[in-house]
XYZ file of C-alpha atoms in Angstrom:
407
model
C -20.882 0.514 -16.343
C -20.134 4.252 -16.588
C -21.871 6.479 -14.034
C -22.129 10.245 -13.599
C -19.018 12.198 -12.674
C -20.720 13.403 -9.494
C -21.451 9.875 -8.329
C -17.964 8.808 -9.334
C -16.542 11.534 -7.108
C -18.801 10.387 -4.260
C -17.287 6.956 -4.734
C -13.820 8.401 -4.187
C -14.913 10.156 -0.992
C -16.521 6.988 0.350
C -13.488 4.900 -0.494
C -11.212 7.567 0.996
C -13.015 7.252 4.334
C -12.709 3.469 4.322
C -9.036 3.607 3.328
C -8.243 6.011 6.173
C -9.982 3.675 8.621
C -8.574 0.513 7.034
C -4.938 1.582 7.044
C -5.343 3.303 10.410
C -6.860 0.333 12.231
C -4.880 -2.461 10.562
C -1.467 -0.843 10.029
C -0.585 2.534 11.478
C -1.989 2.058 14.968
C 0.070 -1.049 15.591
C 3.318 0.827 16.235
C 1.499 2.846 18.938
C -0.278 -0.105 20.536
C 2.614 -2.601 20.254
C 4.470 -1.537 23.452
C 1.453 -2.060 25.725
C 0.561 -5.317 23.964
C 4.144 -6.516 24.394
C 4.111 -5.501 28.040
C 0.992 -7.532 28.783
C 2.234 -10.621 26.941
C 5.895 -10.160 27.999
C 7.099 -10.122 24.378
C 9.924 -8.136 22.811
C 9.538 -5.618 20.003
C 11.203 -8.089 17.621
C 8.547 -10.752 18.235
C 5.743 -8.218 17.967
C 6.912 -7.005 14.586
C 7.655 -10.549 13.456
C 3.954 -11.284 13.973
C 3.063 -8.060 12.191
C 5.247 -9.077 9.243
C 3.188 -12.243 9.123
C 0.182 -10.086 8.241
C 2.040 -8.740 5.200
C 3.081 -12.240 4.171
C -0.408 -13.710 4.408
C -1.774 -10.631 2.657
C 0.622 -11.262 -0.218
C -0.467 -14.884 -0.460
C -4.171 -13.979 -0.496
C -3.933 -10.994 -2.889
C -4.280 -12.948 -6.177
C -7.578 -14.407 -4.947
C -8.911 -11.009 -3.892
C -8.080 -9.665 -7.358
C -9.773 -12.513 -9.193
C -12.870 -12.288 -7.009
C -13.003 -8.516 -7.535
C -13.107 -9.101 -11.294
C -15.668 -11.871 -11.066
C -18.052 -10.712 -8.335
C -17.407 -6.963 -8.187
C -14.769 -5.180 -6.146
C -17.427 -3.529 -3.975
C -18.836 -6.883 -2.903
C -15.331 -8.137 -2.093
C -14.706 -5.046 0.054
C -18.033 -5.581 1.833
C -17.018 -9.060 2.929
C -13.546 -7.758 3.728
C -15.000 -5.249 6.200
C -16.655 -8.063 8.144
C -13.481 -10.180 8.039
C -11.398 -7.258 9.303
C -13.851 -6.598 12.148
C -13.834 -10.263 13.129
C -10.034 -10.465 13.145
C -9.810 -7.306 15.293
C -12.263 -8.846 17.770
C -10.092 -11.985 17.887
C -7.111 -9.773 18.731
C -9.056 -8.057 21.517
C -10.174 -11.280 23.218
C -6.824 -13.103 22.978
C -5.759 -14.515 26.335
C -2.114 -15.270 25.531
C 0.649 -14.296 23.131
C 0.165 -17.129 20.664
C -3.557 -16.449 20.355
C -2.840 -12.775 19.766
C -0.134 -13.477 17.181
C -2.453 -15.851 15.293
C -5.309 -13.326 15.445
C -3.024 -10.536 14.231
C -1.947 -12.624 11.260
C -5.610 -13.156 10.338
C -5.936 -9.391 9.818
C -3.589 -9.925 6.875
C -6.223 -12.134 5.252
C -8.668 -9.221 5.288
C -6.306 -6.454 4.142
C -6.125 -7.310 0.400
C -9.923 -7.241 0.276
C -10.367 -3.744 1.732
C -7.233 -1.696 0.991
C -5.776 0.030 -2.065
C -5.570 -2.818 -4.557
C -9.288 -3.649 -4.321
C -10.251 0.023 -3.877
C -8.466 0.804 -7.149
C -10.456 -1.986 -8.793
C -13.683 -0.342 -7.584
C -12.720 2.912 -9.293
C -11.856 1.098 -12.517
C -15.145 -0.812 -12.500
C -17.133 2.345 -11.756
C -15.518 4.377 -14.564
C -12.396 3.162 -16.415
C -11.850 6.517 -18.129
C -11.853 8.570 -14.943
C -10.105 5.923 -12.846
C -6.477 7.193 -13.153
C -7.410 10.638 -11.831
C -9.721 9.176 -9.187
C -6.886 6.920 -7.981
C -4.790 10.041 -7.412
C -7.630 11.613 -5.393
C -8.006 8.431 -3.364
C -4.333 8.166 -2.430
C -4.397 11.842 -1.478
C -7.171 11.111 1.009
C -5.612 7.848 2.161
C -2.416 9.699 3.042
C -4.235 11.218 6.037
C -4.544 7.804 7.689
C -1.259 7.969 9.606
C -1.788 11.667 10.368
C -5.122 10.864 12.024
C -4.561 7.456 13.572
C -1.143 7.924 15.183
C -2.430 10.692 17.472
C -5.855 9.020 17.801
C -4.318 5.770 19.042
C -2.102 7.713 21.449
C -5.104 9.659 22.765
C -7.242 6.544 23.168
C -4.498 4.828 25.179
C -4.812 7.554 27.817
C -8.347 6.377 28.593
C -8.849 2.865 27.229
C -6.984 -0.448 27.214
C -5.514 -1.767 23.989
C -8.230 -4.456 23.958
C -10.980 -1.826 24.070
C -9.253 0.069 21.261
C -9.193 -3.048 19.068
C -12.905 -3.512 19.743
C -13.533 0.136 18.850
C -11.656 -0.395 15.585
C -13.835 -3.435 14.865
C -16.926 -1.261 15.381
C -15.553 1.278 12.879
C -15.202 -1.483 10.291
C -18.805 -2.604 10.773
C -20.514 0.750 11.374
C -18.639 2.909 8.833
C -16.764 0.808 6.275
C -19.331 -1.967 5.797
C -22.234 0.340 4.729
C -19.995 2.260 2.313
C -18.632 -0.925 0.771
C -22.151 -2.367 0.514
C -23.262 0.762 -1.359
C -20.289 0.409 -3.705
C -21.117 -3.248 -4.302
C -24.373 -2.227 -5.963
C -22.438 -0.184 -8.554
C -19.644 -2.642 -9.302
C -21.617 -5.877 -9.531
C -22.974 -5.326 -13.046
C -19.683 -3.891 -14.301
C -17.757 -6.906 -13.018
C -20.204 -9.314 -14.646
C -19.875 -7.586 -18.014
C -16.082 -7.428 -17.767
C -15.792 -11.036 -16.639
C -17.911 -12.272 -19.534
C -15.864 -10.254 -22.012
C -12.446 -10.996 -20.550
C -11.343 -14.260 -22.158
C -8.181 -13.129 -23.935
C -9.215 -10.468 -26.432
C -7.162 -10.722 -29.619
C -6.488 -6.983 -29.644
C -5.204 -5.772 -26.286
C -5.881 -2.153 -27.200
C -9.633 -2.799 -26.992
C -9.348 -2.893 -23.196
C -7.493 0.417 -23.203
C -4.005 -0.937 -22.532
C -0.915 0.357 -24.290
C 0.785 -3.042 -24.535
C 0.406 -5.510 -27.356
C -1.131 -8.790 -26.220
C 2.060 -10.785 -26.867
C 4.082 -8.511 -24.555
C 1.712 -8.669 -21.613
C 3.034 -11.722 -19.805
C 6.609 -10.422 -19.912
C 5.500 -6.963 -18.837
C 3.501 -8.350 -15.909
C 6.511 -10.271 -14.595
C 8.747 -7.216 -14.975
C 6.171 -4.938 -13.372
C 5.789 -7.242 -10.369
C 9.580 -7.376 -10.076
C 9.936 -3.595 -10.324
C 7.301 -2.879 -7.679
C 8.753 -5.583 -5.434
C 12.291 -4.199 -5.626
C 11.001 -0.703 -4.922
C 8.862 -2.046 -2.088
C 11.929 -3.694 -0.549
C 13.658 -0.311 -0.315
C 10.535 1.439 0.940
C 9.637 -1.160 3.569
C 13.199 -1.407 4.825
C 13.335 2.266 5.694
C 9.731 2.867 6.762
C 10.112 0.448 9.679
C 13.588 1.701 10.662
C 13.213 5.380 9.739
C 14.248 7.070 12.998
C 16.781 4.398 14.121
C 18.660 4.710 10.814
C 18.838 8.482 11.141
C 20.309 7.979 14.597
C 22.771 5.391 13.299
C 24.188 7.797 10.716
C 24.864 10.373 13.436
C 21.742 12.479 13.976
C 20.662 13.209 17.519
C 17.274 12.021 18.754
C 15.565 15.417 18.430
C 17.016 16.007 14.948
C 15.949 12.530 13.821
C 12.370 13.162 14.967
C 12.411 16.579 13.260
C 13.535 15.028 9.978
C 10.958 12.268 10.361
C 8.131 14.814 10.496
C 8.992 15.903 6.945
C 8.159 12.517 5.446
C 4.359 12.884 5.672
C 4.142 16.413 4.210
C 6.501 15.428 1.361
C 4.336 12.404 0.602
C 1.192 14.540 0.592
C 2.830 17.270 -1.518
C 3.905 14.811 -4.220
C 0.360 13.446 -4.497
C -1.096 16.944 -4.602
C 1.297 18.022 -7.370
C 0.473 14.853 -9.291
C -3.235 15.598 -8.917
C -2.759 19.091 -10.329
C -0.131 18.401 -12.988
C 0.092 14.625 -13.386
C -2.031 14.665 -16.521
C 0.916 16.101 -18.420
C 2.948 12.918 -17.909
C 2.308 9.270 -18.658
C 1.930 6.751 -15.842
C 5.173 5.152 -17.027
C 7.085 8.425 -16.716
C 5.728 9.030 -13.213
C 6.593 5.453 -12.223
C 10.210 5.819 -13.324
C 10.513 9.250 -11.707
C 9.098 8.076 -8.371
C 11.302 4.985 -8.399
C 14.428 7.055 -9.017
C 13.653 9.153 -5.938
C 13.967 6.157 -3.596
C 17.659 5.220 -4.136
C 18.488 8.901 -4.600
C 17.058 9.541 -1.136
C 19.341 6.918 0.420
C 22.329 8.528 -1.275
C 21.520 11.791 0.518
C 22.477 10.075 3.789
C 25.821 9.054 2.271
C 26.966 12.511 1.156
C 30.608 13.375 1.959
C 31.565 15.243 5.131
C 31.668 18.886 3.889
C 27.895 18.740 3.409
C 26.080 19.012 6.770
C 24.467 15.745 7.837
C 21.225 17.491 8.735
C 20.973 18.932 5.209
C 21.409 15.497 3.671
C 18.871 14.029 6.100
C 16.285 16.681 5.202
C 16.788 15.993 1.503
C 16.493 12.273 2.254
C 13.135 12.725 4.008
C 11.751 14.919 1.219
C 12.839 12.642 -1.629
C 11.816 9.493 0.228
C 8.393 10.942 1.068
C 7.808 12.115 -2.496
C 8.893 8.786 -3.963
C 6.684 6.876 -1.525
C 3.687 9.107 -2.232
C 3.914 8.746 -5.995
C 4.647 5.029 -5.766
C 1.255 4.451 -4.123
C -0.416 6.139 -7.089
C 1.427 4.327 -9.881
C 0.700 0.978 -8.242
C -2.851 1.577 -9.440
C -2.444 3.749 -12.533
C 0.442 2.011 -14.300
C -1.164 -1.470 -14.547
C -4.326 0.214 -15.827
C -2.385 2.163 -18.454
C -0.464 -0.900 -19.636
C -3.097 -3.650 -19.446
C -6.410 -1.818 -19.578
C -9.466 -2.415 -17.413
C -10.298 -6.014 -18.361
C -8.927 -8.363 -15.712
C -7.529 -5.360 -13.824
C -8.301 -6.791 -10.375
C -6.453 -10.043 -11.023
C -3.445 -8.249 -12.522
C -3.250 -5.895 -9.561
C -3.664 -8.827 -7.175
C -0.673 -10.636 -8.673
C 1.513 -7.534 -8.490
C 0.390 -6.830 -4.925
C 1.121 -10.415 -3.922
C 4.740 -10.177 -5.007
C 5.107 -6.728 -3.445
C 3.694 -7.690 -0.047
C 5.703 -10.901 0.226
C 8.912 -8.951 -0.376
C 7.761 -6.238 2.050
C 7.284 -8.818 4.791
C 10.957 -9.852 4.804
C 12.614 -6.541 3.901
C 12.700 -5.024 7.423
C 14.432 -8.106 8.844
C 17.057 -8.184 6.101
C 17.723 -4.480 6.533
C 17.973 -4.866 10.321
C 20.513 -7.674 9.838
C 22.605 -5.524 7.496
C 22.363 -2.588 9.876
C 23.486 -4.597 12.886
C 26.275 -6.634 11.292
C 27.657 -4.297 8.610
C 26.665 -0.815 9.753
C 24.412 1.917 8.334
C 26.600 2.772 5.326
C 26.613 -0.776 3.973
C 22.892 -1.205 4.670
C 22.037 2.024 2.844
C 24.239 1.108 -0.121
C 22.550 -2.279 -0.454
C 19.006 -0.894 -0.415
C 20.031 1.900 -2.796
C 21.374 -0.708 -5.249
C 18.152 -2.714 -4.942
C 16.211 0.485 -5.587
C 18.250 1.154 -8.724
C 17.492 -2.362 -9.938
C 13.828 -1.417 -9.600
C 14.448 1.661 -11.763
C 16.147 -0.457 -14.406
C 13.229 -2.878 -14.422
C 10.739 -0.082 -15.095
C 12.988 1.246 -17.872
C 12.798 -2.177 -19.537
C 8.991 -2.067 -19.245
C 9.039 1.396 -20.829
C 10.952 -0.020 -23.793
C 8.302 -2.728 -24.172
C 5.621 -0.029 -24.206
C 7.539 1.939 -26.826
C 7.910 -1.177 -28.963
C 4.145 -1.711 -28.713
C 3.620 1.813 -29.952
C 2.089 3.023 -26.653
């Protein structure tokens, strides 16, 4: 079902609001609220983030189902139910009376996340208008990038007046009062599109009919390679995102310098998405994917530059490259599968890729922390840089498959 460009743009704005709230309430606020939660339950930071990693793991396990249901019932309807599930899980967190209840409730938020965050939001845009979807995905990630910018200070401000339990309840209200109505509105647009796509999806003999650039026989191999490439890249990204400031301190930066460098990550991420919005049409999704993936290991290498180059200069380059790579990676997670496989079965394909990516993301911070503690920052950075390069190589192999298919 193709709708007017104006209504399609309204869809992006609505989704942008729900993505800001979704990521803000379920992800970014946790690092701010974790210390007071840990203080009440007498738990260490390690246990708190172990429980949080459980949300990523369960999200990875659930993602294939969210993708299939998005294709079958409409991504908007899936997001509508996801809003209620997210609100319920946040209420469970707020009313927990002990650590184990809280940890279990926190993990249940991971069940809701695949239904309301980027992977299903991308499916909404594809179902609303497959032709405009790649550009709309760029707009959406540009808006979603404000989530941390808004919710880190918001959570800090709320803690000055309210308890962490009251904040979780407030977040649940946001899911019901803001996200639910928007998702319900979107469900009316995507229901018919999903039904038509689902009825037409049984293995078309000519893959190009769905808009994909891959021949049908190459799709299974490409899907495995794509999931592997995004997972390897996600390992490098997740490792550093959790340990950003501590790693900068471990390589020799002072506390104030590390915080200063850390502030450059967000603007670099935003800038890369803005440039892609303005100029991305000149490059294929495959080219942008390879370019963004190269930036990740290259960023780590900036922290390993030899002594004559000032450490602060290398750290600044690290933050800029890492932010740009992360920003573009969020976009190609949605645009590259669409370019390669087309819009038929898009939700399920994205769900499978997201599943692999989230499962790897859930263990990456612990592996990196182990390397950092037992082998030092240099060895840890070398390892994640090598893993990042393996991700680059995987995408290069996918690009060769595309070229062989004539795409």
